[in-house]
Backbone as a printed PyTorch tensor [residue, N CA C, xyz], in Angstrom:
tensor([[[142.0030, 232.1400,  -1.1450],
         [142.1630, 233.4750,  -1.7350],
         [141.7940, 234.5620,  -0.7350]],

        [[140.8360, 234.2640,   0.1690],
         [140.4250, 235.2760,   1.1440],
         [141.5220, 235.5500,   2.1500]],

        [[142.4030, 234.5760,   2.3530],
         [143.4810, 234.7530,   3.3290],
         [144.5520, 235.7090,   2.8200]],

        [[144.6740, 235.8150,   1.4850],
         [145.7120, 236.6760,   0.9070],
         [145.5040, 238.1430,   1.2550]],

        [[144.2750, 238.7060,   1.0790],
         [144.0790, 240.1170,   1.4640],
         [144.3470, 240.3500,   2.9450]],

        [[143.9760, 239.3820,   3.7900],
         [144.2370, 239.5300,   5.2200],
         [145.7340, 239.5740,   5.4980]],

        [[146.4830, 238.7170,   4.8080],
         [147.9260, 238.6930,   4.9900],
         [148.5520, 239.9980,   4.5460]],

        [[148.0740, 240.5130,   3.3890],
         [148.5940, 241.7900,   2.8970],
         [148.2580, 242.9050,   3.8660]],

        [[147.0340, 242.9010,   4.3890],
         [146.6080, 243.9310,   5.3400],
         [147.4430, 243.8700,   6.6040]],

        [[147.6480, 242.6630,   7.1310],
         [148.4580, 242.5060,   8.3550],
         [149.8880, 242.9600,   8.1200]],

        [[150.4220, 242.6500,   6.9350],
         [151.7930, 243.0740,   6.6200],
         [151.8810, 244.5840,   6.5390]],

        [[150.8520, 245.2150,   5.9650],
         [150.8560, 246.6740,   5.8570],
         [150.8000, 247.3220,   7.2250]],

        [[149.9360, 246.7860,   8.0920],
         [149.8460, 247.3290,   9.4500],
         [151.1690, 247.1820,  10.1750]],

        [[151.7740, 246.0190,  10.0480],
         [153.0630, 245.7830,  10.7050],
         [154.1220, 246.7340,  10.1840]],

        [[154.1090, 246.9890,   8.8620],
         [155.0800, 247.8970,   8.2770],
         [154.8960, 249.3130,   8.8010]],

        [[153.6170, 249.7710,   8.9070],
         [153.3360, 251.1060,   9.4250],
         [153.7800, 251.2250,  10.8740]],

        [[153.4430, 250.2150,  11.6710],
         [153.8460, 250.2300,  13.0840],
         [155.3560, 250.2290,  13.2060]],

        [[156.0200, 249.4100,  12.4090],
         [157.4870, 249.3430,  12.4010],
         [158.0840, 250.7080,  12.0860]],

        [[157.5570, 251.3510,  11.0200],
         [158.0730, 252.6680,  10.6320],
         [157.8250, 253.6800,  11.7320]],

        [[156.6580, 253.6060,  12.3630],
         [156.3540, 254.5420,  13.4360],
         [157.3150, 254.4130,  14.5870]],

        [[157.6540, 253.1990,  14.9560],
         [158.5590, 253.0200,  16.0750],
         [160.0050, 253.3220,  15.6880]],

        [[160.3430, 253.1220,  14.4340],
         [161.6780, 253.5380,  13.9870],
         [161.8250, 255.0400,  14.1220]],

        [[160.7300, 255.7600,  13.8760],
         [160.7880, 257.2190,  13.9600],
         [160.9890, 257.6780,  15.3980]],

        [[160.3940, 256.9660,  16.3680],
         [160.4460, 257.4210,  17.7400],
         [161.6490, 256.8710,  18.4980]],

        [[162.4300, 255.9890,  17.8860],
         [163.6140, 255.4650,  18.5550],
         [164.8090, 256.3630,  18.2660]],

        [[165.5520, 256.7010,  19.2780],
         [166.7260, 257.5420,  19.0610],
         [167.6890, 257.3880,  20.2310]],

        [[168.9060, 257.7970,  20.0050],
         [169.9140, 257.8390,  21.0610],
         [170.5520, 259.2070,  21.0240]],

        [[170.5800, 259.9010,  22.1490],
         [171.1070, 261.2520,  22.2120],
         [172.3150, 261.2870,  23.1410]],

        [[173.3260, 262.0620,  22.7560],
         [174.5220, 262.2190,  23.5780],
         [174.8100, 263.7100,  23.7120]],

        [[175.5000, 264.1140,  24.7540],
         [175.7490, 265.5410,  24.9450],
         [176.8410, 266.0450,  24.0180]],

        [[176.8530, 267.3550,  23.8250],
         [177.8890, 267.9640,  23.0110],
         [179.1740, 268.1810,  23.8040]],

        [[179.0590, 268.1930,  25.1470],
         [180.2380, 268.4100,  25.9640],
         [181.1860, 267.2280,  25.8250]],

        [[182.4360, 267.5020,  25.5470],
         [183.4280, 266.4270,  25.3730],
         [184.6950, 266.7080,  26.1580]],

        [[184.6170, 267.6160,  27.1160],
         [185.7940, 267.9500,  27.9160],
         [185.4490, 267.9070,  29.3970]],

        [[186.3090, 267.2880,  30.1900],
         [186.1150, 267.1950,  31.6300],
         [187.3710, 267.6970,  32.3340]],

        [[187.1840, 268.1890,  33.5510],
         [188.3020, 268.6820,  34.3500],
         [188.7140, 267.6020,  35.3370]],

        [[189.9950, 267.4030,  35.4620],
         [190.5050, 266.3750,  36.3610],
         [189.9550, 266.5500,  37.7780]],

        [[189.4830, 265.4470,  38.3660],
         [188.9660, 265.4820,  39.7280],
         [187.4890, 265.7570,  39.8410]],

        [[186.8180, 266.0800,  38.7250],
         [185.3750, 266.3530,  38.7500],
         [184.6150, 265.1150,  38.2740]],

        [[183.2850, 265.2150,  38.2800],
         [182.4270, 264.1390,  37.7880],
         [181.9540, 264.5000,  36.3780]],

        [[181.9030, 263.4890,  35.5080],
         [181.4500, 263.7230,  34.1390],
         [180.2410, 262.8570,  33.8510]],

        [[179.1800, 263.4990,  33.3510],
         [177.9050, 262.8380,  33.0860],
         [177.8220, 262.4640,  31.6130]],

        [[177.6620, 261.1750,  31.3220],
         [177.5280, 260.6840,  29.9560],
         [176.0420, 260.4560,  29.6570]],

        [[175.4760, 261.2780,  28.7720],
         [174.0800, 261.1180,  28.3790],
         [173.9600, 260.0260,  27.3170]],

        [[172.9670, 259.1810,  27.4990],
         [172.6030, 258.2270,  26.4510],
         [171.1300, 257.9130,  26.6610]],

        [[170.2750, 258.4560,  25.8030],
         [168.8320, 258.3680,  25.9870],
         [168.2090, 257.7140,  24.7580]],

        [[167.4690, 256.6360,  24.9640],
         [166.7200, 255.9980,  23.8890],
         [165.2800, 256.4690,  23.9770]],

        [[164.7130, 256.9080,  22.8610],
         [163.3880, 257.5220,  22.8680],
         [162.3610, 256.5730,  22.2740]],

        [[161.1850, 256.5390,  22.8950],
         [160.0760, 255.7370,  22.4050],
         [158.8010, 256.2930,  23.0000]],

        [[157.7000, 256.2250,  22.2770],
         [156.4210, 256.6380,  22.8240],
         [156.0710, 255.7770,  24.0350]],

        [[155.8880, 256.4130,  25.1760],
         [155.6280, 255.6760,  26.4020],
         [154.2620, 254.9680,  26.3750]],

        [[153.2920, 255.5040,  25.6450],
         [151.9650, 254.9100,  25.6570],
         [151.8380, 253.7420,  24.6880]],

        [[152.8970, 253.4480,  23.9610],
         [152.8350, 252.3530,  23.0080],
         [153.1820, 251.0320,  23.6990]],

        [[153.4970, 250.0330,  22.9130],
         [153.7810, 248.7040,  23.4540],
         [155.0490, 248.7220,  24.2920]],

        [[155.1730, 247.7030,  25.1290],
         [156.3440, 247.5990,  25.9910],
         [157.5470, 247.1290,  25.1900]],

        [[158.7200, 247.2590,  25.8050],
         [159.9540, 246.8640,  25.1360],
         [160.9470, 246.3610,  26.1690]],

        [[161.7070, 245.3630,  25.7650],
         [162.8010, 244.8620,  26.5900],
         [164.0830, 245.5540,  26.1490]],

        [[164.8570, 245.9980,  27.1150],
         [166.0530, 246.7990,  26.8060],
         [167.2800, 246.2160,  27.4800]],

        [[168.3670, 246.1920,  26.7540],
         [169.6680, 245.9300,  27.3720],
         [170.7030, 246.7920,  26.6620]],

        [[171.7610, 247.1250,  27.3540],
         [172.7500, 248.0470,  26.7970],
         [174.1440, 247.7200,  27.3250]],

        [[175.1390, 248.2690,  26.6390],
         [176.5390, 248.1510,  27.0350],
         [177.1930, 249.5230,  26.9440]],

        [[178.0730, 249.8070,  27.8800],
         [178.9790, 250.9440,  27.7920],
         [180.3940, 250.3990,  27.6010]],

        [[181.0950, 250.9640,  26.6140],
         [182.4740, 250.5700,  26.3350],
         [183.3920, 251.7830,  26.4720]],

        [[184.6470, 251.4840,  26.7890],
         [185.6730, 252.5330,  26.8390],
         [186.8490, 252.0900,  25.9770]],

        [[187.3480, 253.0270,  25.1570],
         [188.4920, 252.7410,  24.3010],
         [189.5680, 253.8000,  24.5230]],

        [[190.7270, 253.4270,  25.0740],
         [191.8160, 254.4050,  25.2250],
         [192.4080, 254.7430,  23.8660]],

        [[193.1680, 255.8100,  23.8380],
         [193.7990, 256.2180,  22.5740],
         [194.6970, 255.1000,  22.0580]],

        [[194.4030, 254.6280,  20.8320],
         [195.1970, 253.5690,  20.2320],
         [194.9000, 252.1890,  20.7680]],

        [[193.8460, 252.0460,  21.6130],
         [193.5230, 250.7570,  22.2010],
         [192.2600, 250.1520,  21.6230]],

        [[191.7090, 249.1550,  22.3310],
         [190.4920, 248.4620,  21.9060],
         [189.3570, 248.7510,  22.8800]],

        [[188.1320, 248.4850,  22.4360],
         [186.9690, 248.6910,  23.2850],
         [187.0070, 247.7470,  24.4790]],

        [[186.7610, 248.3020,  25.6590],
         [186.6990, 247.5260,  26.8880],
         [185.3160, 247.7210,  27.5070]],

        [[184.5730, 246.6390,  27.7990],
         [183.2670, 246.8010,  28.4510],
         [183.4450, 247.3150,  29.8790]],

        [[182.6690, 248.3210,  30.2420],
         [182.7740, 248.8710,  31.5910],
         [181.4490, 248.8100,  32.3460]],

        [[180.3140, 248.7380,  31.6000],
         [179.0080, 248.7230,  32.2840],
         [177.9880, 248.1080,  31.3470]],

        [[177.0230, 247.3600,  31.9330],
         [175.9760, 246.7480,  31.1290],
         [174.6980, 246.6020,  31.9470]],

        [[173.6170, 246.3630,  31.2150],
         [172.3350, 246.0410,  31.8540],
         [171.6950, 244.8990,  31.0960]],

        [[171.4660, 243.7760,  31.8010],
         [170.7070, 242.6320,  31.3060],
         [169.8430, 242.1450,  32.4630]],

        [[168.7000, 242.7830,  32.5960],
         [167.7790, 242.5520,  33.7170],
         [168.3000, 243.1540,  35.0220]],

        [[169.6060, 243.2020,  35.1840],
         [170.2190, 243.8590,  36.3430],
         [171.4390, 244.6400,  35.8780]],

        [[171.8070, 245.6630,  36.6250],
         [172.9940, 246.4460,  36.2990],
         [174.2520, 245.6860,  36.7110]],

        [[175.2660, 245.7990,  35.8800],
         [176.5200, 245.1030,  36.1600],
         [177.6950, 245.9870,  35.7500]],

        [[178.6640, 246.1400,  36.6460],
         [179.8650, 246.9170,  36.3710],
         [181.0380, 245.9700,  36.1860]],

        [[181.7130, 246.0810,  35.0440],
         [182.8540, 245.2170,  34.7460],
         [184.0950, 245.6950,  35.5120]],

        [[184.9570, 244.7810,  35.9040],
         [186.2410, 245.1900,  36.5030],
         [187.0700, 245.9600,  35.4710]],

        [[187.4400, 247.1710,  35.8120],
         [188.1950, 248.0150,  34.8830],
         [188.8600, 249.1350,  35.6740]],

        [[189.4750, 250.0570,  34.9650],
         [190.0800, 251.2230,  35.6060],
         [189.0210, 252.1040,  36.2750]],

        [[187.7480, 251.8940,  35.9100],
         [186.6580, 252.6930,  36.4670],
         [185.9760, 252.0230,  37.6590]],

        [[186.4870, 250.9190,  38.1110],
         [185.8500, 250.1820,  39.2010],
         [185.6610, 251.0810,  40.4220]],

        [[184.4220, 251.1460,  40.9010],
         [184.1000, 251.9830,  42.0490],
         [183.8760, 253.4440,  41.7050]],

        [[184.0330, 253.7960,  40.4140],
         [183.8690, 255.1990,  40.0120],
         [182.7270, 255.3960,  39.0250]],

        [[181.9620, 254.3360,  38.7420],
         [180.8400, 254.4420,  37.8160],
         [179.5390, 254.5210,  38.6010]],

        [[178.6750, 255.4490,  38.2050],
         [177.3970, 255.6550,  38.8840],
         [176.2640, 255.6240,  37.8700]],

        [[175.2590, 254.8130,  38.1530],
         [174.1070, 254.6870,  37.2660],
         [173.1920, 255.8840,  37.4340]],

        [[172.8270, 256.5360,  36.3290],
         [171.9310, 257.6900,  36.3490],
         [170.7480, 257.5270,  35.4050]],

        [[170.4740, 256.3000,  35.0080],
         [169.3930, 256.0640,  34.0700],
         [168.0380, 256.0100,  34.7410]],

        [[167.0070, 255.7370,  33.9380],
         [165.6270, 255.6820,  34.4150],
         [165.1880, 254.2270,  34.5650]],

        [[164.0850, 254.0310,  35.2960],
         [163.5730, 252.6830,  35.5410],
         [163.0490, 252.0280,  34.2700]],

        [[162.5110, 252.8320,  33.3510],
         [161.9680, 252.2660,  32.1140],
         [163.0480, 252.0490,  31.0560]],

        [[164.2840, 252.3410,  31.3970],
         [165.4330, 252.1080,  30.5210],
         [165.3960, 252.9390,  29.2440]],

        [[164.6570, 254.0260,  29.2640],
         [164.7550, 254.9590,  28.1450],
         [165.9670, 255.8710,  28.3210]],

        [[166.4120, 256.0070,  29.5520],
         [167.6160, 256.7700,  29.8580],
         [168.6270, 255.8010,  30.4680]],

        [[169.7620, 255.6190,  29.7880],
         [170.7860, 254.6840,  30.2630],
         [172.0990, 255.4330,  30.5240]],

        [[171.9840, 256.6460,  31.0290],
         [173.1530, 257.4910,  31.2620],
         [173.9280, 257.0080,  32.4840]],

        [[175.2240, 257.2720,  32.4700],
         [176.0870, 256.9480,  33.5990],
         [176.9780, 258.1500,  33.9050]],

        [[177.5830, 258.1380,  35.0810],
         [178.5130, 259.1850,  35.4930],
         [179.8320, 258.5480,  35.9080]],

        [[180.9260, 259.1370,  35.4500],
         [182.2550, 258.7290,  35.8950],
         [182.6860, 259.6970,  36.9880]],

        [[182.9670, 259.1650,  38.1700],
         [183.3400, 259.9900,  39.3090],
         [184.8470, 260.2260,  39.3300]],

        [[185.2190, 261.4090,  39.7720],
         [186.6410, 261.7560,  39.9530],
         [187.4820, 261.3700,  38.7320]],

        [[187.1600, 261.9710,  37.5970],
         [187.8740, 261.6310,  36.3650],
         [189.3490, 261.9810,  36.4800]],

        [[190.1630, 261.1900,  35.8180],
         [191.6030, 261.4030,  35.7930],
         [192.0510, 261.6610,  34.3560]],

        [[193.2880, 262.0700,  34.2020],
         [193.8180, 262.3170,  32.8590],
         [193.8250, 261.0450,  32.0290]],

        [[193.9260, 259.8890,  32.6850],
         [193.9390, 258.6150,  31.9630],
         [192.5510, 258.2010,  31.4770]],

        [[191.5230, 258.9360,  31.8820],
         [190.1620, 258.6010,  31.4480],
         [189.8300, 259.1660,  30.0730]],

        [[190.7380, 259.9030,  29.4810],
         [190.5050, 260.4160,  28.1260],
         [190.3880, 259.2450,  27.1540]],

        [[189.4930, 259.3790,  26.2030],
         [189.3140, 258.3200,  25.2210],
         [187.9340, 258.3770,  24.6080]],

        [[187.5090, 257.2600,  24.0360],
         [186.2180, 257.1680,  23.3530],
         [185.2960, 256.2590,  24.1620]],

        [[184.1170, 256.7660,  24.4730],
         [183.1090, 256.0070,  25.2040],
         [181.9640, 255.6940,  24.2510]],

        [[181.5400, 254.4370,  24.2510],
         [180.4830, 253.9800,  23.3390],
         [179.2910, 253.4950,  24.1400]],

        [[178.1190, 253.9440,  23.7180],
         [176.8490, 253.5100,  24.3250],
         [176.0800, 252.6980,  23.2800]],

        [[175.9110, 251.4070,  23.5480],
         [175.1550, 250.5310,  22.6480],
         [173.8360, 250.1520,  23.3070]],

        [[172.7280, 250.4020,  22.6250],
         [171.4040, 250.0970,  23.1570],
         [170.6800, 249.1520,  22.2030]],

        [[170.0590, 248.1420,  22.7670],
         [169.2320, 247.2170,  22.0060],
         [167.8630, 247.1520,  22.6580]],

        [[166.8110, 247.3450,  21.8490],
         [165.4410, 247.3110,  22.3670],
         [164.6170, 246.3520,  21.5160]],

        [[163.8910, 245.4760,  22.1940],
         [163.0150, 244.5200,  21.5230],
         [161.5670, 244.8630,  21.8780]],

        [[160.8040, 245.3080,  20.8810],
         [159.4200, 245.7140,  21.1000],
         [158.4880, 244.5110,  20.9980]],

        [[157.5120, 244.4860,  21.8570],
         [156.6370, 243.3230,  21.9900],
         [155.2960, 243.5770,  21.2910]],

        [[155.2930, 243.3730,  19.9600],
         [154.0560, 243.4480,  19.1990],
         [153.3460, 242.0940,  19.2380]],

        [[152.0730, 242.1040,  18.9250],
         [151.3350, 240.8490,  18.8750],
         [151.7630, 240.0010,  17.6780]],

        [[152.1010, 240.6670,  16.5820],
         [152.4410, 239.9450,  15.3510],
         [153.9040, 239.5250,  15.3410]],

        [[154.7790, 240.4050,  15.7480],
         [156.2090, 240.1070,  15.7230],
         [156.9040, 240.9190,  16.8140]],

        [[158.1940, 240.6850,  16.9950],
         [158.9910, 241.3550,  18.0230],
         [160.2150, 242.0000,  17.3500]],

        [[160.0500, 243.1880,  16.7830],
         [161.1740, 243.8410,  16.0980],
         [162.2850, 244.2180,  17.0710]],

        [[163.4910, 244.1590,  16.5770],
         [164.6810, 244.4580,  17.3800],
         [165.3680, 245.6900,  16.8100]],

        [[165.5920, 246.7160,  17.6580],
         [166.2490, 247.9470,  17.2300],
         [167.5560, 248.1080,  17.9880]],

        [[168.5770, 248.4970,  17.2730],
         [169.8860, 248.7100,  17.8740],
         [170.4270, 250.0650,  17.4570]],

        [[171.1430, 250.7060,  18.3630],
         [171.7610, 251.9930,  18.0500],
         [173.0090, 252.1670,  18.8920]],

        [[173.9160, 252.9700,  18.3830],
         [175.1880, 253.1730,  19.0630],
         [175.6440, 254.6090,  18.8760]],

        [[176.2440, 255.1900,  19.9150],
         [176.7850, 256.5480,  19.8530],
         [178.1590, 256.5920,  20.5080]],

        [[178.9990, 257.4560,  19.9760],
         [180.3600, 257.6220,  20.4960],
         [180.4950, 258.9760,  21.1780]],

        [[181.2250, 258.9960,  22.2820],
         [181.5220, 260.2380,  22.9890],
         [183.0330, 260.3190,  23.1550]],

        [[183.6400, 261.3120,  22.5210],
         [185.0790, 261.5220,  22.6280],
         [185.3430, 262.4420,  23.8230]],

        [[185.9610, 261.9100,  24.8500],
         [186.2050, 262.6790,  26.0720],
         [187.6770, 263.0480,  26.1970]],

        [[187.9210, 264.3150,  26.5070],
         [189.2690, 264.8040,  26.7930],
         [189.2790, 265.3600,  28.2070]],

        [[190.1980, 264.8600,  29.0260],
         [190.3150, 265.3200,  30.4090],
         [191.4830, 266.2880,  30.5030]],

        [[191.2490, 267.4650,  31.0660],
         [192.2750, 268.4950,  31.2070],
         [192.5440, 268.7410,  32.6940]],

        [[193.7120, 269.3260,  32.9790],
         [194.0770, 269.5820,  34.3670],
         [193.2730, 270.7250,  34.9630]],

        [[193.0680, 271.7800,  34.1890],
         [192.3230, 272.9450,  34.6650],
         [191.2880, 273.3360,  33.6290]],

        [[190.2220, 273.9200,  34.1100],
         [189.1510, 274.3400,  33.2070],
         [189.5970, 275.5560,  32.4130]],

        [[189.4550, 275.4870,  31.1070],
         [189.7620, 276.6330,  30.2670],
         [188.6150, 277.6120,  30.2850]],

        [[188.9050, 278.8540,  29.9710],
         [187.8590, 279.8750,  29.9730],
         [186.9390, 279.6620,  28.7960]],

        [[185.6790, 279.5650,  29.0950],
         [184.6780, 279.3170,  28.0720],
         [184.5860, 280.5100,  27.1180]],

        [[184.5180, 280.2090,  25.8130],
         [184.4390, 281.2600,  24.8030],
         [183.1700, 282.0770,  24.9780]],

        [[182.0770, 281.4050,  25.3620],
         [180.8170, 282.1240,  25.5670],
         [180.9320, 283.1150,  26.7070]],

        [[181.5950, 282.6900,  27.7920],
         [181.7500, 283.5990,  28.9290],
         [182.6390, 284.7820,  28.5680]],

        [[183.6440, 284.5460,  27.7140],
         [184.5160, 285.6480,  27.2740],
         [183.7010, 286.6640,  26.4770]],

        [[182.8820, 286.1720,  25.5550],
         [182.0360, 287.0610,  24.7700],
         [181.0750, 287.8240,  25.6830]],

        [[180.5380, 287.1400,  26.6880],
         [179.6080, 287.7950,  27.6120],
         [180.2980, 288.9120,  28.3820]],

        [[181.5370, 288.6580,  28.8180],
         [182.2780, 289.6830,  29.5400],
         [182.5700, 290.8860,  28.6460]],

        [[182.9610, 290.6140,  27.4020],
         [183.2440, 291.7060,  26.4600],
         [181.9890, 292.5390,  26.2300]],

        [[180.8590, 291.8690,  26.0140],
         [179.6060, 292.5870,  25.8030],
         [179.2160, 293.4000,  27.0380]],

        [[179.4930, 292.8590,  28.2230],
         [179.1680, 293.5760,  29.4500],
         [179.9920, 294.8550,  29.5600]],

        [[181.3080, 294.7650,  29.2450],
         [182.1550, 295.9560,  29.2870],
         [181.7240, 296.9840,  28.2470]],

        [[181.3760, 296.5170,  27.0530],
         [180.9040, 297.4400,  26.0150],
         [179.6380, 298.1510,  26.4750]],

        [[178.7370, 297.3860,  27.1060],
         [177.4960, 297.9750,  27.6030],
         [177.7730, 299.0080,  28.6960]],

        [[178.7130, 298.6920,  29.5890],
         [179.0610, 299.6380,  30.6480],
         [179.6390, 300.9250,  30.0720]],

        [[180.5250, 300.7910,  29.0670],
         [181.1090, 301.9770,  28.4270],
         [180.0090, 302.7970,  27.7540]],

        [[179.1090, 302.1220,  27.0510],
         [178.0200, 302.8260,  26.3750],
         [177.1370, 303.5600,  27.3770]],

        [[176.7900, 302.8940,  28.4820],
         [175.9480, 303.5380,  29.4900],
         [176.6590, 304.7160,  30.1380]],

        [[177.9730, 304.5800,  30.3530],
         [178.7420, 305.6880,  30.9350],
         [178.7560, 306.8890,  30.0070]],

        [[179.0210, 306.6420,  28.7100],
         [179.0180, 307.7330,  27.7400],
         [177.6420, 308.3780,  27.6340]],

        [[176.5980, 307.5430,  27.6180],
         [175.2420, 308.0850,  27.5410],
         [174.9130, 308.9460,  28.7580]],

        [[175.3740, 308.5180,  29.9430],
         [175.1360, 309.2990,  31.1600],
         [175.8710, 310.6300,  31.1050]],

        [[177.1090, 310.6130,  30.6060],
         [177.8760, 311.8550,  30.4880],
         [177.2080, 312.8160,  29.5070]],

        [[176.7360, 312.2700,  28.3770],
         [176.0590, 313.1210,  27.3950],
         [174.8010, 313.7350,  27.9860]],

        [[174.0320, 312.9370,  28.7260],
         [172.8240, 313.4480,  29.3600],
         [173.1610, 314.5310,  30.3860]],

        [[174.2300, 314.3420,  31.1480],
         [174.6270, 315.3300,  32.1420],
         [175.0340, 316.6390,  31.4750]],

        [[175.8140, 316.5440,  30.3760],
         [176.2350, 317.7470,  29.6550],
         [175.0250, 318.4580,  29.0640]],

        [[174.1010, 317.6880,  28.4880],
         [172.8960, 318.2760,  27.8960],
         [172.0690, 319.0040,  28.9500]],

        [[171.8740, 318.3350,  30.0870],
         [171.0910, 318.9620,  31.1600],
         [171.8020, 320.1990,  31.7090]],

        [[173.1260, 320.1440,  31.8220],
         [173.8790, 321.2910,  32.3270],
         [173.7390, 322.4800,  31.3810]],

        [[173.8500, 322.2150,  30.0780],
         [173.7130, 323.3060,  29.1050],
         [172.2980, 323.8620,  29.1100]],

        [[171.3250, 323.0170,  29.2410],
         [169.9490, 323.4700,  29.2540],
         [169.6700, 324.3480,  30.4660]],

        [[170.1780, 323.9360,  31.6310],
         [170.0110, 324.7320,  32.8450],
         [170.7610, 326.0480,  32.7200]],

        [[171.9660, 326.0010,  32.1470],
         [172.7600, 327.2230,  31.9780],
         [172.0430, 328.2140,  31.0700]],

        [[171.4820, 327.7210,  29.9550],
         [170.7580, 328.6130,  29.0440],
         [169.5340, 329.2180,  29.7240]],

        [[168.8580, 328.3910,  30.5410],
         [167.6870, 328.9130,  31.2470],
         [168.0920, 330.0000,  32.2360]],

        [[169.2150, 329.7900,  32.9200],
         [169.6920, 330.8010,  33.8620],
         [170.1240, 332.0640,  33.1270]],

        [[170.8050, 331.9050,  31.9770],
         [171.2290, 333.0710,  31.2030],
         [170.0130, 333.8520,  30.7080]],

        [[168.9850, 333.1360,  30.2470],
         [167.7840, 333.8100,  29.7740],
         [167.0950, 334.5590,  30.9050]],

        [[167.0360, 333.9580,  32.0780],
         [166.4170, 334.6240,  33.2330],
         [167.2210, 335.8540,  33.6370]],

        [[168.5560, 335.7240,  33.5840],
         [169.4160, 336.8660,  33.9430],
         [169.2650, 337.9890,  32.9210]],

        [[169.1650, 337.6580,  31.6410],
         [168.9830, 338.6860,  30.6190],
         [167.6370, 339.3980,  30.8030]],

        [[166.5740, 338.6420,  31.1100],
         [165.2670, 339.2560,  31.3440],
         [165.3070, 340.2010,  32.5420]],

        [[166.0170, 339.7610,  33.5910],
         [166.1340, 340.6130,  34.7750],
         [166.9170, 341.8740,  34.4520]],

        [[167.9720, 341.7420,  33.6510],
         [168.7840, 342.9110,  33.2740],
         [167.9700, 343.8780,  32.4270]],

        [[167.1980, 343.3290,  31.4780],
         [166.3670, 344.1900,  30.6330],
         [165.3160, 344.9230,  31.4790]],

        [[164.7700, 344.2410,  32.4680],
         [163.7510, 344.8720,  33.3120],
         [164.3400, 346.0040,  34.1430]],

        [[165.5550, 345.7740,  34.6390],
         [166.2080, 346.8300,  35.4260],
         [166.5810, 348.0150,  34.5600]],

        [[166.8000, 347.7740,  33.2650],
         [167.2020, 348.8730,  32.3710],
         [166.0370, 349.7590,  31.9560]],

        [[164.7960, 349.3410,  32.2150],
         [163.6290, 350.1590,  31.8520],
         [163.5170, 351.3430,  32.8230]],

        [[163.2640, 352.5630,  32.3340],
         [163.1170, 353.7230,  33.2260],
         [161.9620, 353.5210,  34.2020]],

        [[162.0340, 354.2220,  35.3170],
         [161.0270, 354.0540,  36.3720],
         [159.6350, 354.4070,  35.8980]],

        [[159.4950, 355.5280,  35.1010],
         [158.1650, 355.9140,  34.6520],
         [157.5560, 354.8650,  33.7360]],

        [[158.4050, 354.2450,  32.9430],
         [157.9060, 353.1790,  32.0680],
         [157.4700, 351.9720,  32.8790]],

        [[158.1990, 351.7310,  33.9980],
         [157.8100, 350.6250,  34.8620],
         [156.4240, 350.8710,  35.4530]],

        [[156.1650, 352.1880,  35.8420],
         [154.8620, 352.5010,  36.4090],
         [153.7760, 352.3440,  35.3640]],

        [[154.0700, 352.7240,  34.0990],
         [153.0960, 352.5690,  33.0260],
         [152.8260, 351.1010,  32.7100]],

        [[153.8390, 350.3010,  32.9820],
         [153.6980, 348.8760,  32.6840],
         [152.9010, 348.1670,  33.7530]],

        [[152.6130, 348.9020,  34.8530],
         [151.8800, 348.2500,  35.9390],
         [150.4690, 347.9550,  35.4860]],

        [[149.9420, 346.8770,  35.9260],
         [148.5790, 346.4460,  35.5320],
         [147.5860, 347.2820,  36.3250]],

        [[146.6310, 347.9600,  35.6310],
         [145.6470, 348.8190,  36.3560],
         [144.7230, 347.9390,  37.1630]],

        [[144.3570, 348.4540,  38.3210],
         [143.4630, 347.7310,  39.2280],
         [142.0840, 348.3000,  39.0690]],

        [[141.1120, 347.4770,  38.7560],
         [139.7290, 347.9080,  38.5320],
         [138.9470, 347.6530,  39.8050]],

        [[138.2460, 348.7150,  40.2650],
         [137.4220, 348.6000,  41.4970],
         [135.9850, 348.3460,  41.1010]]])
């Protein structure tokens, strides 16, 4: 009977640890899905796990599927990196990390025929003392290769905003110039009117207006 509570306790701990590692496992892919012919395209595939926790064994596969075709293996890792013979032979570059949390690759000099669906499959086996849970995840990247780069919508908006700002600053500068010109003109008119009024005063009044000097 004493063994039963221990078994329940061990099962609970294992369940908590399992849930914790499920939370920290993930696969991320980029939002970019368009490449320009002749350039390099970086495929992100990152598996996340707390680095300070238990170790894990990792292996993964990259697949390519042409439009209307089937998945073709193009790259894998099982203790060592391996590139399958395919249309990408000599054009695949490993960009992952040593701990295999990052299993990203790059396709060099993409062509129009490289359009299709790329799949990243990751399998990780965590090494617990009680058991060795196995986690698997997969992500798809739909890639379209174009001949020339299209103008980015964000850059178009930025250019429009820049022109609007330039127009606004130009108008504001013109308004400030007109305001300053009118202000200077009024000051000159006021000074001229004061001078005219002073000249119009009779000479005797000017002498009376003189400030007396006290000795």
